[in-house]
Short mmCIF file of C-alpha atoms in Angstrom, two decimals:
data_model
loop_
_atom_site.label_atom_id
_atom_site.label_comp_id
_atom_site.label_asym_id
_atom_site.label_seq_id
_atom_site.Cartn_x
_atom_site.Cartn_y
_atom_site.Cartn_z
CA UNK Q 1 115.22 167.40 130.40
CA UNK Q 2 117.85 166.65 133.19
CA UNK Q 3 117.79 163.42 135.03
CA UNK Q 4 116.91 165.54 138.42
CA UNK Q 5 113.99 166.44 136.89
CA UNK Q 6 112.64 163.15 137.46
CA UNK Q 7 111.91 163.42 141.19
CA UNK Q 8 109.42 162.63 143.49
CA UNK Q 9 107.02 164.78 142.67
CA UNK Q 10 107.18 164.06 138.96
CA UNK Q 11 106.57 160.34 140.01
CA UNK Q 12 103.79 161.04 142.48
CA UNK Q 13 102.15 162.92 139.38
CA UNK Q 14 102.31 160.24 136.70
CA UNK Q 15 102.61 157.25 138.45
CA UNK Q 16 101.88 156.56 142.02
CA UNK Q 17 98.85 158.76 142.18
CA UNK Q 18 96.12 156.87 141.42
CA UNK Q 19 94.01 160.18 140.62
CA UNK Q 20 96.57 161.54 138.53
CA UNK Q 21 98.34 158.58 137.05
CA UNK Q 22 98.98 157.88 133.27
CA UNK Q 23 98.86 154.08 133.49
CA UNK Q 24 95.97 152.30 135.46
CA UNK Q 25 96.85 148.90 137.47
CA UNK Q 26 94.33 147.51 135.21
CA UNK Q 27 96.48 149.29 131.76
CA UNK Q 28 99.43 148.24 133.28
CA UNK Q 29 98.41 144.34 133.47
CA UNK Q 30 96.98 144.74 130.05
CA UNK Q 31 99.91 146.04 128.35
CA UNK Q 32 102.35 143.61 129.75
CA UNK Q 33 99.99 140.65 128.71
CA UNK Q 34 99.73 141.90 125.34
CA UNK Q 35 103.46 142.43 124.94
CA UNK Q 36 104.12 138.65 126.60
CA UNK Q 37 101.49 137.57 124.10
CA UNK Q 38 103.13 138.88 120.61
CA UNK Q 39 106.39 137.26 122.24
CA UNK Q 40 104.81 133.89 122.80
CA UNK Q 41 103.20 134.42 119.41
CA UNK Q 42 105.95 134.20 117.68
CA UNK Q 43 107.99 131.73 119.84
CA UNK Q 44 110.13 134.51 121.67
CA UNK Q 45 111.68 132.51 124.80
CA UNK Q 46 112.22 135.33 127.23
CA UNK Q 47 115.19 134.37 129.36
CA UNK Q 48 116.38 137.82 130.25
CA UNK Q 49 114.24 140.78 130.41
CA UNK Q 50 115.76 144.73 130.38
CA UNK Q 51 113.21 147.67 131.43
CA UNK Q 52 115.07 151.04 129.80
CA UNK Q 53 113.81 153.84 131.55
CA UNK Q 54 111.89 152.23 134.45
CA UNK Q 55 110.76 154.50 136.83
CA UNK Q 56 108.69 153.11 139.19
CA UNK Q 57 109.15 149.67 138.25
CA UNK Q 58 105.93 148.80 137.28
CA UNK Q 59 106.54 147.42 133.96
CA UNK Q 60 109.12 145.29 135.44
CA UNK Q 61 107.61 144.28 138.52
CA UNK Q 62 104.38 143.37 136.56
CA UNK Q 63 106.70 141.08 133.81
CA UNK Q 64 107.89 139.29 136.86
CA UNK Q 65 104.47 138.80 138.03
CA UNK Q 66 103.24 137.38 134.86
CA UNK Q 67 106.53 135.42 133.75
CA UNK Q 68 107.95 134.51 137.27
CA UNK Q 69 110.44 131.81 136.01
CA UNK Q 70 112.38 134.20 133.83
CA UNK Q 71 115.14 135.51 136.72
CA UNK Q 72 116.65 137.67 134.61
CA UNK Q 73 115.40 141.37 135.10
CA UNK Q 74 117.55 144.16 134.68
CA UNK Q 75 116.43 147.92 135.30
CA UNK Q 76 117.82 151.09 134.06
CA UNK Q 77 117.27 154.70 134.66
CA UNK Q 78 119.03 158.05 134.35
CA UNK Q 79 116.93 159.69 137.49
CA UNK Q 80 119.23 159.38 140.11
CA UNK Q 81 115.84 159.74 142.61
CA UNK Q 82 114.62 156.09 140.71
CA UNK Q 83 117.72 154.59 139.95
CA UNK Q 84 118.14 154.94 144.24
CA UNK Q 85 114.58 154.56 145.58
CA UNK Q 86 113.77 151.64 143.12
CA UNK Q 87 116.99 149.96 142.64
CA UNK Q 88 117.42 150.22 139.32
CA UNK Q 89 121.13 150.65 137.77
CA UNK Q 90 121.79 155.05 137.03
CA UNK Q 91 122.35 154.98 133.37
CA UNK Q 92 120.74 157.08 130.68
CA UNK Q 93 119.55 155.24 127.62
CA UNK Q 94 122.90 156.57 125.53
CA UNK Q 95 125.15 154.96 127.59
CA UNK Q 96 123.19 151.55 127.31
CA UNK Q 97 125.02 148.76 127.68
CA UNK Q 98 125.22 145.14 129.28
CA UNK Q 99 124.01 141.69 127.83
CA UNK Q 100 121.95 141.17 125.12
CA UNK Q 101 117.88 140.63 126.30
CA UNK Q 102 115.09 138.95 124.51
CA UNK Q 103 112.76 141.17 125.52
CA UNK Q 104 113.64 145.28 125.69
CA UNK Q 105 110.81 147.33 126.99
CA UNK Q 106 111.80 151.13 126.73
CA UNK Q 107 108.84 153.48 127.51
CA UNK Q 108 108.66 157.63 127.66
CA UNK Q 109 112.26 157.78 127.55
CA UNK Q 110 113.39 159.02 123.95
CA UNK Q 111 111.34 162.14 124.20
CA UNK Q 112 113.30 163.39 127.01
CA UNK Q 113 116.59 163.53 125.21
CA UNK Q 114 117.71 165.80 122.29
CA UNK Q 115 118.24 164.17 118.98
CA UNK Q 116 121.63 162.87 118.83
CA UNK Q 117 120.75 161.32 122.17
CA UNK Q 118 117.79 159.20 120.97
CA UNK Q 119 119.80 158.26 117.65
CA UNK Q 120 122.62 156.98 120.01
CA UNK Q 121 119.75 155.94 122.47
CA UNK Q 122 118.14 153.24 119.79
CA UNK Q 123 121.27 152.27 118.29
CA UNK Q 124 122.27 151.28 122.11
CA UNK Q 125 118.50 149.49 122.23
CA UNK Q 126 119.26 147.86 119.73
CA UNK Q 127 122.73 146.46 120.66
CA UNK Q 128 120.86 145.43 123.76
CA UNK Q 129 117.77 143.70 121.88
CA UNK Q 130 118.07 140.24 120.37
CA UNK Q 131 114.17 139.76 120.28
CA UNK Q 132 111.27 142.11 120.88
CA UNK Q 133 111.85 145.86 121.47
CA UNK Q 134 108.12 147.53 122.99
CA UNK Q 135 108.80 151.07 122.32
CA UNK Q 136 106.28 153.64 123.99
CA UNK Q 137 107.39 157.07 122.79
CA UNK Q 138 104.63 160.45 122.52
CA UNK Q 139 105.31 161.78 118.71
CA UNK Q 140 103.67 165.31 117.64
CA UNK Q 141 101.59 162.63 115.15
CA UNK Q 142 99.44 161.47 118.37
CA UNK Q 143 96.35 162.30 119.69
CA UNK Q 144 97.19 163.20 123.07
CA UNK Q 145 94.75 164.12 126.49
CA UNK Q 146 97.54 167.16 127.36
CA UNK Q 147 95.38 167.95 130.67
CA UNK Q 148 96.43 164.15 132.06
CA UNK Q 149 99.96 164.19 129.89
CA UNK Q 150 103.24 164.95 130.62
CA UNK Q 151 103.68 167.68 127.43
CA UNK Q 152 107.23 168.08 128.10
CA UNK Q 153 110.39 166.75 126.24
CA UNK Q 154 111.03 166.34 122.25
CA UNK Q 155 108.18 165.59 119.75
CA UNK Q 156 109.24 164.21 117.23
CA UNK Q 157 107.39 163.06 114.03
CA UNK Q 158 106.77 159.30 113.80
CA UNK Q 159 108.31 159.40 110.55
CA UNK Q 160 111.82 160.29 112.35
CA UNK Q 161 111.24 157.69 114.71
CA UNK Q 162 110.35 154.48 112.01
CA UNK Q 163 113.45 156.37 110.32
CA UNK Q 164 116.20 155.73 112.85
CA UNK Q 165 114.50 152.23 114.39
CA UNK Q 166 114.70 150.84 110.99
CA UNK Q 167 118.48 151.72 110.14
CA UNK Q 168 119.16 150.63 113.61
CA UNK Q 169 117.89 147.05 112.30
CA UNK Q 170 114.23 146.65 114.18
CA UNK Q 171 110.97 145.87 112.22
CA UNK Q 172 108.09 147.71 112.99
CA UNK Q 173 104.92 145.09 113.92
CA UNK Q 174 102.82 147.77 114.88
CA UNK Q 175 101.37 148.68 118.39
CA UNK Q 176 104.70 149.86 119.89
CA UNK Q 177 106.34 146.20 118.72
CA UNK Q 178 109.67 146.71 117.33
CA UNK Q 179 111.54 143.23 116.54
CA UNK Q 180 115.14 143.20 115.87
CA UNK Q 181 116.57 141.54 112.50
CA UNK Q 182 118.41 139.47 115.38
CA UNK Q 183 114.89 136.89 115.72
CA UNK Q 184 115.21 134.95 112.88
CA UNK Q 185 111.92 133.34 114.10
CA UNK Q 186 109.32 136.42 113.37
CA UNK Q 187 108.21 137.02 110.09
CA UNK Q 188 105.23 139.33 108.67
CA UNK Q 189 102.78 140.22 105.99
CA UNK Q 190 104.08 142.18 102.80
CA UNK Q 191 101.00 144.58 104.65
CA UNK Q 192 103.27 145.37 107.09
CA UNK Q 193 106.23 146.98 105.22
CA UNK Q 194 104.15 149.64 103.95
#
């Protein structure tokens, strides 16, 4: 899908309507807590925080809520309609670039772009991660409410996904938690390298 695509309307669809909208205030407090709580877990000091594909902001603006000392925020988007109206920086996620961050949150991006894209996208993510990627991403393995979803965009199979996140040097720790071979400080159960 182009950038353009992602206009107001698409927002006002998935995000700002509250009828319509993917991610509940309530889902959206939840899911950064539980992110913020893996991190703290495992000792992850978050001094600078990167949103990759943020949209609306809400993931951002909701990390800044709950971890107000970390100044640090950076936000990224290829929509030039949310890279303007929300002030993130116009960049599409295989151009990625900047400082290292200790936490990377990167959600409904990859399915937008072809394959090449995404490879390049999560070698980029994972240049940019030194600590805990959260990777949201629709594969044709999920069981998906297509009605309330946006169907659009590349499904991939997971497999393809753990493929190219492992060579790009992330473990998987379940639940969309992706931590790069960067934290020295995380370590998990032979279970979890099945």
């Amino acid at each position: 899908m182009l950038p353009s695509a992602f206009d107001a309307s698409y927002y006002r669809r998935y995000y700002t309507n509250p009828a319509t909208a993917v991610v509940t205030k309530v889902e959206a407090r939840a899911e950064v807590r539980f992110v913020l709580a893996f991190c703290s877990y495992y000792g992850l000091e978050i001094r600078r925080f990167a949103d990759v594909g943020a949209g609306t902001g809400w993931w951002a603006r909701e990390f800044s809520r709950q971890r107000p000392r970390c100044r640090d925020v950076e936000t990224y988007d290829a929509s030039p309609y949310a890279a303007r109206l929300y002030g993130h920086r116009e960049v599409s996620i295989e151009k990625l670039g900047g400082r290292p961050a200790d936490l990377v949150v990167c959600r409904d991006v990859l399915r937008y772009v072809g394959d090449a894209d995404a490879r390049e996208g999560i070698t980029r993510l994972a240049r940019k991660c030194r600590g805990v990627l959260y990777l949201h991403v629709l594969t044709r393995d999920d069981e998906v409410d297509e009605p309330a979803s946006d169907m659009s965009g590349r499904l991939r199979s997971k497999r393809w996904y753990l493929k190219e996140l492992t060579a790009a040097g992330f473990r998987n720790a379940g639940s969309g938690l992706f931590v790069s071979r960067k934290f020295k400080d995380f370590y998990c159960f032979a279970i979890e390298e099945l």
